[in-house]
Structure formats: C-alpha cells, structure tokens
Coordinates of C-alpha atoms in Angstrom, one line a residue:
Chain T
X870 CA 312.8 102.5 105.4
X871 CA 313.6 104.0 108.9
X872 CA 310.6 104.0 111.6
X873 CA 310.8 105.6 114.9
X874 CA 308.3 105.1 117.6
X875 CA 307.8 107.2 120.8
X876 CA 305.7 106.2 123.5
X877 CA 305.5 104.1 126.9
X878 CA 307.1 101.2 128.1
X879 CA 305.1 99.5 130.8
X880 CA 304.6 96.6 133.0
X881 CA 300.9 95.5 132.7
X882 CA 298.7 93.5 135.0
X883 CA 295.7 92.4 133.5
X884 CA 292.6 90.5 134.2
X885 CA 290.0 89.1 131.6
X886 CA 287.4 86.6 131.6
X887 CA 290.1 84.2 130.2
X888 CA 292.8 84.8 132.6
X889 CA 295.2 86.9 134.7
X890 CA 298.6 88.0 134.1
X891 CA 301.0 90.0 136.6
X892 CA 303.5 92.7 135.4
X893 CA 304.2 91.5 131.9
X894 CA 305.8 93.8 129.2
X895 CA 303.2 96.4 127.7
X896 CA 303.1 99.9 126.7
X897 CA 302.5 101.8 123.6
X898 CA 306.1 101.6 122.3
X899 CA 306.4 98.0 123.1
X900 CA 303.4 97.0 121.3
X901 CA 304.1 99.1 118.5
X902 CA 307.6 98.4 118.0
X903 CA 307.2 94.5 118.2
X904 CA 304.5 94.5 115.6
X905 CA 306.1 96.9 113.2
X906 CA 309.3 94.7 113.6
X907 CA 307.6 92.2 111.4
X908 CA 307.7 94.8 108.6
X909 CA 310.8 96.8 108.9
X910 CA 313.4 97.8 111.4
X911 CA 312.2 100.1 114.3
X912 CA 314.0 102.6 116.6
X913 CA 312.3 103.1 120.0
X914 CA 312.5 106.2 122.2
X915 CA 311.1 105.3 125.6
X916 CA 311.9 105.5 129.4
X917 CA 312.3 102.7 131.9
X918 CA 313.3 102.2 135.4
X919 CA 315.9 100.4 137.2
X920 CA 313.7 97.3 137.5
X921 CA 313.8 97.1 133.7
X922 CA 316.2 94.1 133.3
X923 CA 318.3 92.9 130.5
X924 CA 315.6 89.9 129.8
X925 CA 313.4 92.9 128.9
X926 CA 315.6 94.6 126.6
X927 CA 316.1 91.2 125.0
X928 CA 312.5 91.0 123.9
X929 CA 313.3 94.2 121.7
X930 CA 316.6 93.1 120.6
X931 CA 315.7 89.7 119.5
X932 CA 313.7 91.4 117.0
X933 CA 315.1 94.1 114.5
X934 CA 314.6 96.7 117.1
X935 CA 317.0 99.6 117.9
X936 CA 316.6 100.0 121.7
X937 CA 319.6 103.0 122.0
X938 CA 316.7 105.4 122.5
X939 CA 315.3 103.4 125.6
X940 CA 316.5 105.5 128.4
X941 CA 317.1 103.8 131.9
X942 CA 316.8 106.1 134.8
X943 CA 316.6 105.9 138.5
X944 CA 313.1 104.8 139.9
X945 CA 310.4 102.3 139.0
X946 CA 309.1 101.6 135.4
X947 CA 305.4 102.6 134.6
X948 CA 303.1 100.1 135.6
X949 CA 299.1 99.8 134.8
X950 CA 296.5 97.3 136.1
X951 CA 293.3 96.7 134.4
X952 CA 290.4 94.5 133.9
X953 CA 288.0 93.7 131.1
X954 CA 284.5 92.4 131.6
X955 CA 281.8 90.8 129.5
X956 CA 282.6 91.6 125.9
X957 CA 285.7 93.3 126.7
X958 CA 285.0 96.4 124.6
X959 CA 286.2 98.6 127.5
X960 CA 289.4 98.6 130.0
X961 CA 288.6 99.3 133.4
X962 CA 291.7 100.6 134.9
X963 CA 292.3 99.5 138.5
X964 CA 295.7 100.9 139.2
X965 CA 298.2 103.4 137.3
X966 CA 301.7 104.2 138.7
X967 CA 303.5 106.5 136.2
X968 CA 306.9 106.2 138.1
X969 CA 309.5 107.2 135.8
X970 CA 307.2 107.9 132.8
X971 CA 305.7 110.9 134.8
X972 CA 308.8 113.0 134.0
X973 CA 309.6 111.5 130.6
X974 CA 311.3 113.7 128.4
X975 CA 311.9 112.0 124.9
X976 CA 315.7 112.1 123.9
X977 CA 316.4 111.4 120.3
X978 CA 319.9 109.7 119.8
X979 CA 321.8 111.3 116.9
X980 CA 321.7 108.1 115.0
X981 CA 317.9 108.4 114.8
X982 CA 318.0 111.8 113.2
X983 CA 317.7 110.4 109.6
X984 CA 314.4 108.8 110.4
X985 CA 311.8 109.0 107.7
X986 CA 308.7 107.5 109.4
X987 CA 307.5 108.4 112.9
X988 CA 304.8 107.3 115.2
X989 CA 304.0 109.3 118.1
X990 CA 302.4 107.2 120.7
X991 CA 300.0 108.6 123.2
X992 CA 302.1 110.6 125.5
X993 CA 301.5 114.6 126.0
X994 CA 301.0 116.6 122.8
X995 CA 303.9 119.3 123.7
X996 CA 306.3 116.3 123.8
X997 CA 304.9 114.7 120.8
X998 CA 305.4 118.1 119.0
X999 CA 309.0 118.6 120.2
X1000 CA 310.0 115.0 118.8
X1001 CA 308.2 115.8 115.6
X1002 CA 310.4 119.1 115.3
X1003 CA 313.5 117.2 116.2
X1004 CA 313.5 115.0 112.9
X1005 CA 314.2 116.9 109.7
X1006 CA 313.9 114.1 107.2
X1007 CA 310.6 112.7 108.0
X1008 CA 308.4 111.6 105.1
X1009 CA 305.4 111.1 107.2
X1010 CA 304.2 111.0 110.9
X1011 CA 301.2 109.4 112.6
X1012 CA 299.8 110.5 116.1
X1013 CA 297.9 108.9 118.6
X1014 CA 296.2 110.7 121.4
X1015 CA 293.3 110.2 123.8
X1016 CA 290.7 111.9 125.8
X1017 CA 292.9 113.3 128.5
X1018 CA 294.9 115.2 126.2
X1019 CA 291.7 116.2 123.9
X1020 CA 290.1 117.8 127.1
X1021 CA 293.2 118.9 128.9
X1022 CA 295.8 120.4 126.3
X1023 CA 293.6 121.3 123.3
X1024 CA 296.0 124.0 122.1
X1025 CA 299.2 121.6 122.5
X1026 CA 297.3 119.1 120.5
X1027 CA 296.3 121.5 117.8
X1028 CA 300.0 122.4 117.4
X1029 CA 301.2 118.8 117.0
X1030 CA 298.3 117.9 114.9
X1031 CA 299.2 120.7 112.4
X1032 CA 302.5 118.9 111.9
X1033 CA 301.7 115.3 111.2
X1034 CA 300.2 113.6 108.1
X1035 CA 298.2 110.8 109.8
X1036 CA 296.1 110.6 112.7
X1037 CA 295.1 107.3 114.2
X1038 CA 292.1 107.8 116.8
X1039 CA 289.4 105.8 118.3
X1040 CA 285.8 106.4 117.4
X1041 CA 284.7 108.2 120.6
X1042 CA 287.8 110.3 121.0
X1043 CA 287.2 111.5 117.2
X1044 CA 283.9 112.6 118.2
X1045 CA 285.4 114.4 121.3
X1046 CA 288.2 116.2 119.1
X1047 CA 285.7 117.2 116.4
X1048 CA 282.5 118.1 118.3
X1049 CA 280.7 116.0 115.8
X1050 CA 278.7 112.9 116.3
X1051 CA 278.7 111.9 112.7
X1052 CA 282.0 110.0 111.8
X1053 CA 282.5 111.4 108.2
X1054 CA 282.0 115.1 109.4
X1055 CA 284.3 114.4 112.4
X1056 CA 287.0 113.0 110.1
X1057 CA 286.5 116.0 107.5
X1058 CA 286.7 118.5 110.5
X1059 CA 289.8 116.6 112.1
X1060 CA 291.7 116.7 108.4
X1061 CA 291.0 120.6 108.6
X1062 CA 293.5 120.6 111.7
X1063 CA 296.4 119.3 109.8
X1064 CA 296.5 115.5 109.0
X1065 CA 295.8 114.5 105.4
X1066 CA 294.5 110.9 106.4
X1067 CA 292.6 110.1 109.5
X1068 CA 292.4 106.5 110.7
X1069 CA 289.2 105.9 113.0
X1070 CA 289.9 102.7 114.8
X1071 CA 286.6 101.0 115.8
X1072 CA 287.9 97.9 117.8
X1073 CA 285.9 94.7 116.9
X1074 CA 284.3 96.9 114.2
X1075 CA 287.4 97.3 112.3
X1076 CA 288.8 100.9 111.1
X1077 CA 288.0 103.4 108.5
X1078 CA 290.6 105.6 106.5
X1079 CA 289.4 109.2 105.4
X1080 CA 291.6 110.8 102.8
X1081 CA 291.1 113.8 100.6
X1082 CA 288.6 112.2 98.3
X1083 CA 288.4 108.6 99.5
X1084 CA 287.0 106.5 102.2
X1085 CA 288.1 102.9 103.1
X1086 CA 286.6 100.5 105.5
X1087 CA 288.4 97.5 106.9
X1088 CA 286.8 95.1 109.1
X1089 CA 288.2 93.6 112.0
X1090 CA 289.2 89.8 111.4
X1091 CA 286.4 87.8 113.4
X1092 CA 288.4 85.5 116.1
X1093 CA 287.1 82.5 118.1
X1094 CA 288.3 84.0 121.2
X1095 CA 289.5 87.5 122.2
X1096 CA 292.0 86.8 125.3
X1097 CA 293.3 90.3 126.0
X1098 CA 292.4 93.4 124.1
X1099 CA 295.3 95.3 125.6
X1100 CA 297.6 96.9 123.0
X1101 CA 295.3 96.4 120.2
X1102 CA 295.3 100.0 118.9
X1103 CA 299.0 100.5 119.3
X1104 CA 299.5 96.9 117.4
X1105 CA 297.1 98.2 114.8
X1106 CA 299.3 101.2 114.5
X1107 CA 302.5 99.1 114.4
X1108 CA 301.0 97.1 111.3
X1109 CA 299.9 100.2 109.7
X1110 CA 303.1 102.3 110.0
X1111 CA 305.2 99.2 109.7
X1112 CA 303.7 98.5 106.0
X1113 CA 304.0 102.3 105.2
X1114 CA 307.6 102.3 106.2
X1115 CA 308.5 99.0 104.3
X1116 CA 307.0 100.2 101.1
X1117 CA 307.8 103.9 101.5
X1118 CA 304.5 104.6 99.4
X1119 CA 301.9 107.1 100.8
X1120 CA 299.4 106.5 97.9
X1121 CA 295.7 105.9 98.6
X1122 CA 296.0 102.4 97.7
X1123 CA 298.9 101.6 99.9
X1124 CA 297.3 103.4 102.7
X1125 CA 294.3 101.0 102.4
X1126 CA 296.7 97.9 102.5
X1127 CA 298.3 99.3 105.5
X1128 CA 294.9 99.8 107.2
X1129 CA 294.5 95.9 106.5
X1130 CA 297.8 95.1 107.9
X1131 CA 296.7 97.1 111.0
X1132 CA 293.7 95.2 111.3
X1133 CA 295.7 91.9 110.8
X1134 CA 298.0 92.6 113.3
X1135 CA 295.4 93.7 115.9
X1136 CA 293.7 90.6 115.5
X1137 CA 296.8 88.9 116.4
X1138 CA 297.5 90.9 119.3
X1139 CA 294.2 90.2 121.1
X1140 CA 294.5 86.3 120.7
X1141 CA 296.9 86.1 123.8
X1142 CA 297.9 88.1 126.7
X1143 CA 300.2 90.9 126.1
X1144 CA 302.9 90.2 123.5
X1145 CA 302.3 86.5 123.5
X1146 CA 301.1 86.2 120.1
X1147 CA 303.1 88.9 118.6
X1148 CA 306.2 87.3 119.5
X1149 CA 305.2 83.7 118.0
X1150 CA 304.2 85.1 114.5
X1151 CA 305.6 84.0 111.2
X1152 CA 305.6 86.2 107.8
X1153 CA 303.5 83.5 106.3
X1154 CA 300.7 83.9 109.1
X1155 CA 300.5 87.5 108.6
X1156 CA 300.2 87.2 104.7
X1157 CA 297.6 84.3 105.3
X1158 CA 295.5 86.5 107.5
X1159 CA 295.6 89.6 105.1
X1160 CA 294.3 87.1 102.3
X1161 CA 291.7 86.0 104.8
X1162 CA 290.6 89.7 105.3
X1163 CA 290.5 90.0 101.4
X1164 CA 288.0 87.0 101.4
X1165 CA 285.9 88.4 104.1
X1166 CA 285.3 91.6 102.4
X1167 CA 285.2 90.6 98.8
X1168 CA 282.1 90.6 96.7
X1169 CA 281.3 90.7 92.9
X1170 CA 279.9 93.9 91.8
Chain S
X105 CA 260.3 85.8 91.9
X106 CA 257.6 85.9 94.7
X107 CA 258.4 87.8 98.1
X108 CA 256.0 87.8 101.0
X109 CA 256.6 89.8 104.4
X110 CA 254.5 89.2 107.3
X111 CA 255.0 92.0 110.2
X112 CA 253.9 95.3 111.7
X113 CA 252.2 98.5 110.0
X114 CA 252.4 101.4 112.5
X115 CA 252.0 105.2 112.7
X116 CA 255.2 106.2 114.3
X117 CA 256.1 109.5 116.1
X118 CA 259.7 110.2 116.2
X119 CA 261.9 112.8 117.7
X120 CA 265.7 112.9 116.8
X121 CA 268.3 115.9 116.9
X122 CA 267.3 116.6 113.4
X123 CA 263.5 117.1 114.0
X124 CA 260.3 115.6 114.9
X125 CA 257.2 113.8 113.0
X126 CA 253.9 112.6 114.1
X127 CA 252.1 109.7 113.1
X128 CA 254.0 108.8 109.9
X129 CA 253.7 105.5 108.1
X130 CA 256.0 102.9 109.8
X131 CA 256.3 99.4 111.0
X132 CA 258.6 96.3 109.9
X133 CA 256.1 95.2 107.0
X134 CA 256.1 98.7 105.6
X135 CA 259.9 99.5 105.6
X136 CA 260.4 95.9 104.5
X137 CA 257.9 96.0 101.6
X138 CA 258.6 99.7 100.2
X139 CA 262.4 98.7 100.4
X140 CA 262.0 95.2 98.5
X141 CA 259.8 96.6 95.9
X142 CA 262.7 98.3 94.3
X143 CA 263.9 94.9 93.5
X144 CA 260.8 92.7 93.0
X145 CA 257.1 92.6 93.7
X146 CA 256.1 92.0 97.2
X147 CA 253.1 90.7 99.2
X148 CA 252.2 92.0 102.5
X149 CA 250.4 90.4 105.4
X150 CA 249.6 92.7 108.1
X151 CA 246.7 94.3 110.2
X152 CA 245.7 97.9 110.2
X153 CA 242.9 99.8 112.1
X154 CA 239.9 101.8 110.8
X155 CA 242.0 104.9 110.7
X156 CA 244.2 103.3 108.1
X157 CA 242.9 105.4 105.2
X158 CA 243.0 104.9 101.3
X159 CA 245.9 107.4 101.1
X160 CA 247.9 105.0 103.3
X161 CA 247.1 102.1 101.1
X162 CA 248.1 104.1 98.1
X163 CA 251.8 104.3 99.3
X164 CA 251.9 100.7 98.9
X165 CA 249.8 100.5 95.9
X166 CA 251.9 103.1 94.1
X167 CA 254.6 100.5 94.3
X168 CA 254.6 97.0 93.1
X169 CA 253.2 95.9 96.3
X170 CA 250.1 93.6 96.6
X171 CA 248.1 94.8 99.7
X172 CA 245.5 92.0 99.6
X173 CA 247.1 90.5 102.7
X174 CA 246.6 93.8 104.6
X175 CA 243.5 93.2 106.8
X176 CA 241.5 96.1 108.1
X177 CA 239.9 95.4 111.4
X178 CA 237.8 97.6 113.9
X179 CA 240.0 99.5 116.0
X180 CA 243.1 101.8 115.7
X181 CA 246.4 101.1 113.9
X182 CA 249.4 100.2 116.0
X183 CA 251.3 103.2 117.2
X184 CA 254.8 103.9 118.6
X185 CA 256.5 107.0 119.8
X186 CA 260.3 107.2 120.3
X187 CA 263.4 109.4 120.7
X188 CA 266.9 109.2 119.4
X189 CA 269.7 111.2 121.4
X190 CA 273.3 112.0 120.7
X191 CA 274.9 109.5 118.1
X192 CA 271.2 107.8 117.8
X193 CA 272.6 104.3 118.1
X194 CA 269.4 103.4 120.5
X195 CA 265.8 104.3 120.3
X196 CA 264.2 105.1 123.6
X197 CA 260.4 104.3 123.3
X198 CA 258.2 106.9 124.6
X199 CA 255.0 105.3 124.0
X200 CA 253.6 102.1 122.5
X201 CA 250.0 101.4 121.7
X202 CA 249.6 98.0 120.1
X203 CA 246.0 98.5 119.4
X204 CA 244.9 96.2 116.5
X205 CA 248.4 94.4 116.3
X206 CA 247.9 93.1 119.7
X207 CA 245.5 90.3 118.6
X208 CA 247.1 90.1 115.2
X209 CA 246.7 86.7 113.5
X210 CA 248.3 86.5 110.0
X211 CA 245.8 85.4 107.3
X212 CA 247.4 84.2 104.2
X213 CA 245.4 85.1 101.1
X214 CA 245.0 82.0 98.7
X215 CA 246.8 83.9 96.1
X216 CA 249.8 84.1 98.2
X217 CA 250.2 80.3 98.8
X218 CA 252.8 79.9 95.9
X219 CA 255.3 82.4 97.4
X220 CA 258.8 81.3 97.2
X221 CA 260.7 83.9 99.6
X222 CA 259.4 84.9 102.8
X223 CA 260.5 87.6 105.4
X224 CA 259.1 86.9 108.8
X225 CA 259.2 90.4 110.5
X226 CA 259.4 90.8 114.3
X227 CA 256.0 89.3 115.4
X228 CA 255.5 86.4 118.1
X229 CA 257.5 83.4 117.1
X230 CA 254.3 81.2 117.4
X231 CA 252.6 83.4 114.6
X232 CA 255.9 83.3 112.6
X233 CA 256.0 79.6 112.6
X234 CA 252.3 79.3 111.6
X235 CA 252.9 81.5 108.5
X236 CA 256.0 79.6 107.5
X237 CA 254.0 76.2 107.7
X238 CA 251.1 77.7 105.6
X239 CA 253.6 78.1 102.6
X240 CA 254.3 74.9 100.9
X241 CA 256.6 76.3 98.0
X242 CA 259.1 78.3 100.0
X243 CA 262.5 78.2 98.7
X244 CA 263.9 80.5 101.2
X245 CA 262.7 82.2 104.4
X246 CA 264.3 84.7 106.6
X247 CA 263.4 85.6 110.2
X248 CA 263.8 88.8 112.4
X249 CA 263.3 88.5 116.2
X250 CA 264.0 90.6 119.2
X251 CA 265.1 90.4 123.0
X252 CA 261.5 90.3 124.0
X253 CA 260.8 87.0 122.4
X254 CA 264.1 85.5 122.9
X255 CA 263.8 86.0 126.8
X256 CA 260.0 85.3 126.9
X257 CA 259.2 82.9 124.3
X258 CA 262.5 80.8 123.7
X259 CA 260.7 77.6 123.0
X260 CA 258.5 79.1 120.5
X261 CA 261.4 80.7 118.8
X262 CA 263.5 77.5 118.8
X263 CA 260.7 75.8 116.9
X264 CA 260.4 78.4 114.1
X265 CA 264.3 78.9 113.9
X266 CA 264.4 75.1 113.1
X267 CA 262.4 75.9 109.9
X268 CA 264.1 78.9 108.4
X269 CA 267.1 79.3 106.1
X270 CA 268.2 82.8 107.2
X271 CA 268.1 84.9 110.6
X272 CA 268.6 88.3 110.4
X273 CA 269.3 89.8 114.1
X274 CA 271.3 92.5 115.6
X275 CA 274.6 92.2 117.5
X276 CA 273.3 92.3 121.2
X277 CA 270.4 90.0 120.4
X278 CA 272.8 87.4 118.8
X279 CA 274.7 87.4 122.0
X280 CA 271.6 86.9 124.1
X281 CA 270.2 84.2 121.9
X282 CA 273.3 82.1 121.8
X283 CA 274.6 83.1 125.1
X284 CA 278.0 83.6 123.6
X285 CA 279.7 87.1 123.6
X286 CA 282.0 86.3 120.7
X287 CA 280.1 86.8 117.6
X288 CA 281.7 84.1 115.5
X289 CA 280.8 81.5 118.2
X290 CA 277.4 83.1 118.5
X291 CA 276.9 82.9 114.9
X292 CA 277.9 79.2 115.0
X293 CA 276.0 78.3 118.0
X294 CA 273.0 80.0 116.0
X295 CA 273.4 78.0 113.0
X296 CA 273.0 74.8 114.9
X297 CA 269.5 75.9 115.9
X298 CA 268.5 75.6 112.0
X299 CA 269.5 78.7 109.9
X300 CA 272.2 78.0 107.2
X301 CA 273.0 81.8 107.1
X302 CA 273.2 83.9 110.1
X303 CA 273.4 87.9 109.2
X304 CA 274.3 89.9 112.3
X305 CA 273.4 93.6 111.9
X306 CA 275.7 96.2 113.5
X307 CA 274.0 99.5 112.7
X308 CA 276.6 102.2 111.7
X309 CA 279.3 99.4 111.8
X310 CA 277.7 97.2 108.9
X311 CA 276.5 93.7 108.9
X312 CA 278.3 90.2 108.8
X313 CA 277.2 87.1 107.2
X314 CA 278.0 83.6 108.7
X315 CA 277.7 80.8 106.3
X316 CA 278.9 77.0 106.3
X317 CA 282.6 77.9 105.6
X318 CA 282.3 81.4 104.9
X319 CA 282.2 84.9 106.7
X320 CA 281.4 88.1 105.0
X321 CA 281.4 91.4 106.3
X322 CA 279.9 94.7 104.7
X323 CA 280.2 98.1 106.2
X324 CA 277.6 100.6 106.4
X325 CA 277.7 103.3 103.9
X326 CA 279.3 106.4 105.6
X327 CA 276.7 109.1 105.6
X328 CA 277.0 113.0 106.1
X329 CA 274.0 112.9 108.2
X330 CA 271.8 110.2 109.9
X331 CA 268.3 112.0 110.1
X332 CA 266.1 109.2 111.6
X333 CA 267.3 105.7 112.2
X334 CA 263.8 104.0 112.4
X335 CA 263.4 101.2 110.4
X336 CA 266.9 100.7 109.3
X337 CA 266.8 97.1 110.2
X338 CA 263.7 96.1 108.2
X339 CA 265.0 98.1 105.3
X340 CA 268.2 96.2 105.5
X341 CA 266.2 93.1 105.3
X342 CA 264.0 94.5 102.4
X343 CA 267.2 95.0 100.3
X344 CA 268.8 91.6 101.4
X345 CA 265.7 89.5 100.6
X346 CA 264.6 91.8 97.7
X347 CA 267.9 91.0 96.0
X348 CA 267.6 87.3 96.7
X349 CA 264.0 87.1 95.5
X350 CA 264.9 89.0 92.4
X351 CA 267.7 86.6 91.6
X352 CA 266.6 83.5 93.0
X353 CA 270.1 82.6 93.7
X354 CA 271.0 81.4 97.3
X355 CA 274.8 81.0 96.6
X356 CA 277.3 82.3 99.0
X357 CA 278.5 84.9 96.4
X358 CA 274.9 86.1 95.8
X359 CA 274.2 86.1 99.6
X360 CA 277.2 88.4 99.9
X361 CA 275.8 91.0 97.2
X362 CA 272.2 90.8 99.0
X363 CA 274.0 91.8 102.3
X364 CA 275.4 94.7 100.3
X365 CA 272.2 95.6 98.9
X366 CA 270.9 95.5 102.5
X367 CA 273.5 97.9 103.5
X368 CA 272.8 100.2 100.5
X369 CA 269.0 100.3 101.3
X370 CA 269.6 100.7 105.1
X371 CA 271.8 103.7 104.2
X372 CA 269.0 105.3 102.1
X373 CA 266.5 104.8 105.1
X374 CA 268.0 106.9 107.5
X375 CA 268.8 109.8 105.2
X376 CA 265.1 111.0 105.8
X377 CA 262.3 110.6 108.4
X378 CA 260.2 107.4 107.8
X379 CA 259.9 106.3 104.3
X380 CA 260.9 109.9 103.0
X381 CA 264.1 108.7 101.1
X382 CA 262.7 105.3 100.2
X383 CA 259.9 106.4 98.2
X384 CA 262.1 109.0 96.4
X385 CA 264.7 106.6 94.9
X386 CA 265.9 105.6 91.5
X387 CA 267.5 102.3 90.4
X388 CA 270.4 104.3 89.4
X389 CA 270.9 105.7 92.9
X390 CA 270.7 102.2 94.3
X391 CA 273.3 100.8 91.8
X392 CA 275.6 103.6 92.3
X393 CA 275.7 103.3 96.1
X394 CA 276.1 99.5 95.6
X395 CA 279.3 100.4 93.5
X396 CA 280.5 102.9 96.1
X397 CA 280.4 100.3 98.7
X398 CA 282.5 98.4 96.4
X399 CA 285.0 101.0 96.3
X400 CA 284.9 101.5 100.0
X401 CA 285.8 98.3 100.9
X402 CA 288.2 97.6 97.9
X403 CA 291.9 96.9 98.3
X404 CA 294.7 95.3 96.1
X405 CA 295.9 92.0 97.8

C-alpha cells in the first residue's frame, strides 16, 4: 500500500574511524525512502536546491520511489558535516547549513492525497501536523522528532503527537519528552499523549516496541564492523514502516516483525558510508538477516 | 550438581534516587550464592570480620548454602559505600574499606574438592587461578573481572582466562580487555584467550552470549522501577551458573536458557535494595518471568 515520507534531503560530509566522505546524498527522507523502497513503493516530500542534479534524482527514481514531491527551489541543498569517534555512539556535528531546508514548507502533490501510510521525518512539529492533516485517507502515521523540538516547541509537538499512531524516538529523547528516566514509564506516559505504539530506538542495543498490553524487544544485529552510523534511525523507520505499508497489517504480531525489519535495515545502513549498502541490497539478503535475528533471539522455554 | 563461588562478602551503604540504606549485606559471593540457591545448592568461599554475626550467617544458611568456606578472621568486614544518580547506569563509589578482604586468601574446605561448577567472582586473578587449580573435578568455571585487574594485572588475568570455560564481563570491560570497540570482534578476540563462551553484560540493555558459531542476545526485563542496581551483575551470574549447575548441560541451547535466567534474576535484584527481593522470591515467580522474557522477544518469522 502507499507510503509517503516527508523529511530532509541533504548532502552529508562524514568522518568516522573508517574513512571520510564529502557531500554524499543523505537526509531523513533519503534514508527512509531508499530503505522502504525494498518493501513497497514510496512517495517523497522534500526540498532541494539548484545544486541537486539529475544524477541525484536518479538515485531515487532507480528505485520504486515517486519524486514528484521533491521540490527544487533557488539556493543550495541542506548540508551537514559530522564526525564519529571511538565507539561511534554519538555524532559530533561540525557544520550545519540549512540552506533551502530552512524555509521548507512541505507541499503534497494531488496524486499523493490517497496515501495510507505516512512517516513524518524529523522536521518542525507544526509542519508535521500540517502534512498529517492534509492526508484524509491515512491508516497509520509514524513520527520522528528530536531534542531540539522537544525543548523548543513542546506545544506544537503535543498537537502532532495527538494525531499519530506511532512514535519512533531514541532513548534519551524518550526520557526528555516524558520527564521519566524509567523507559517503561516513559513509554506509558508518551502513549497518553496520543501514539498507540511507541518504538524506543537504542542504537547498537536494538529497539523496544511498547503497545497497549505488550512489550517487544529486538536486538541490533551484531556486525563485524560499523563504518558509518549516519541515517541508521531513518533506515530503521524505513524498514519498520516499509513492512507495515507492504502488509497493511497493524496487529501487535505484525508490528513486532516490523521492528525486526527496522533492525535488519538499520544493520545494513551502517555497514557502509551513506546509502552505499542500502543501494546494493537484495531481497534475499534482507530475508536472510531477518532469520538471523530470529536465531539470535531464540531460546526454548 | 555442586556449585561453588569465591568472592566478596561486604556491608554496603547505598544511596539511590529511591532511598538510602546503611551497612546491608552485599558483596559478589553474597549476591551470587543467594541467587544461585534458587536453582541448586551452593558453596561459598569468602572472608568476613568479627563484626559478621550469627544473623548474617543465617541469611545464607536459611537457603541451601554451605557456609563452611566463609572464614571469619580478626578485623572488620569489607565495607562499600556508593551512590547512583539519574538513570542509575553507573555507581559512584563514595568510600571503600577493604578491611579483612585486603588480605583474603581463599581456602577451599576438603568437602568442596569434588565441586563441578565454579564461579570466580571479581577478586585478584592470581587468587582466582589458585582456586581454579585447587579443584580437580570441575566441569565448567566462569570468571568475572573488572577494569582494575585488566589494567593492573594483565598477565595474571591472561593465565586464569586460559583455564576457564566462561567469561562474564560488562561491555566497557570487554572493550578494554580486547582493545576492540566492536563487541563481536571483542568477543572473538577474548575467546582466543581461553573461554569457549563469552557473556557480555549490558545492564539495562540485556546480555549477549558469544560461542563458537553462535550468538544469542537476551534483553533485560523492562521494570517499572529500578530501586538499586547494586549486585545486578553477580545476580546475573548466579542465575546463569545456577541454571547450568542445576542441569549439568553445557550445550548452546542450554546456555541460552542460562543467559535468560541470568536476566530474570538480575531483574529481581534491582527491584529492591540489597538482597531484599532475592530473599522474597518463589520458584513460580522465577518461571513466570522467564516466560515473560520469552514473550518479550518472540516474533513469528
């Protein structure tokens, strides 16, 4: 079924202990859509500048991704420069140039209005709300956010949270949003703000899904080498929402599988810089790693 | 089957956001033996001072724990004072008085010589090696260690590591011991030092078991409230080795269950200060939480 993402498209410059790249394609909408395109067709709403060339559009169009909603405007595309040190658990931002992203107002093409599944990438909550309200046929929307909006725009964030079914959030942000250190209580308190499901992302420690009467934990897939963690969260979201949109099934047991697909896709993302590994995948590799996570967590009760 | 622990017995003074206790019974041998006693009978080798009263011995003897190896010597019992703040992921030591523990030399009673399963709690590696070599009938030994010995006595540690089947170690210590940030590589490199199995403990993120061709990850059980994390690692070890000694089964599938029992027992430990919850348990509660971890990790492939 139809899946739409609204988020950023950026050129990322990244340094990790394993190498360095300059101005490669990144951003939340990019990682999400490329990932979800392994599960279903995807529509993208984002903004780019005049420096965004045909070759960049082609990265999306070579996959089942509709780029009609990628608006090209005067100016330069969003740029981010960051560095990861040691165990690479944290990005250190070296430079951010918002450029055309600074005045981004998502525009939904008429052909997207029937969309059934939505991922609201990490943009201002007022913009997220406007997108959510533009789409009358949604069966489920998921939202990502960050400390900047939690601290700076709590009222706008509360409004959009009240309208979404799923919140994807990392551990420290879940604590900040809820004011609770205990994650189980944090999730319970966030569920009262609107989302029926809260997925707390824990990076190399996996992810936990909190529902009405159910908790599910999936590990991260243990890798020999993490090259570049950039985009892992949006890639997780792409696998998660990609599986949900592909199946159209919002049951607890299917959301558990969706979390595992999120973990699977996140593990591929970090094996190479930028989109490298996500563009080189095969469906068989995805299914094989899904089964490996089954083996990784299986025990006889 | 028979299970022996060598480690510390201490009086702990602990402050957490949830309360404060003074001089309650603690120490690695204490947490381990009380926990493992829910699975099998346990023998303890440790040292205490003259202030260790009959009431303290009775805490052990009320459980199937043989205290013949607890040596009482002139002086005061080991004391530790610590504090946990915020998310309580780290203990801040406020005071350590080694007292009689400073000159602890483990003495193995003759009646313990047939012991088949051994847990070498966190004491000097030369002492651990001596204990390991004193026991001719061992089927498996597990070892705990810490940064202090990894940095300070790497040669002694290498000697004892070469003699044990299982290393239980936390995440940061695994990185320190192996010189590898990547945990999969860290475990592989530690396995070359001797242990067939490496269990990396990740606190609230669970634990991962690395074997020959197998990796298994168990989550921590999500709790509404963590009162006091003291002893969680030794409690994990007590559930893990308790299940192994109870079954006498060193297969991969049984070690997976042992990790889950470790996680189960660790989750009980932190629900109250000190031994509180571990003394109030029932076998049914243990089995119920084991099944809850099964539910927590289950998905249909």
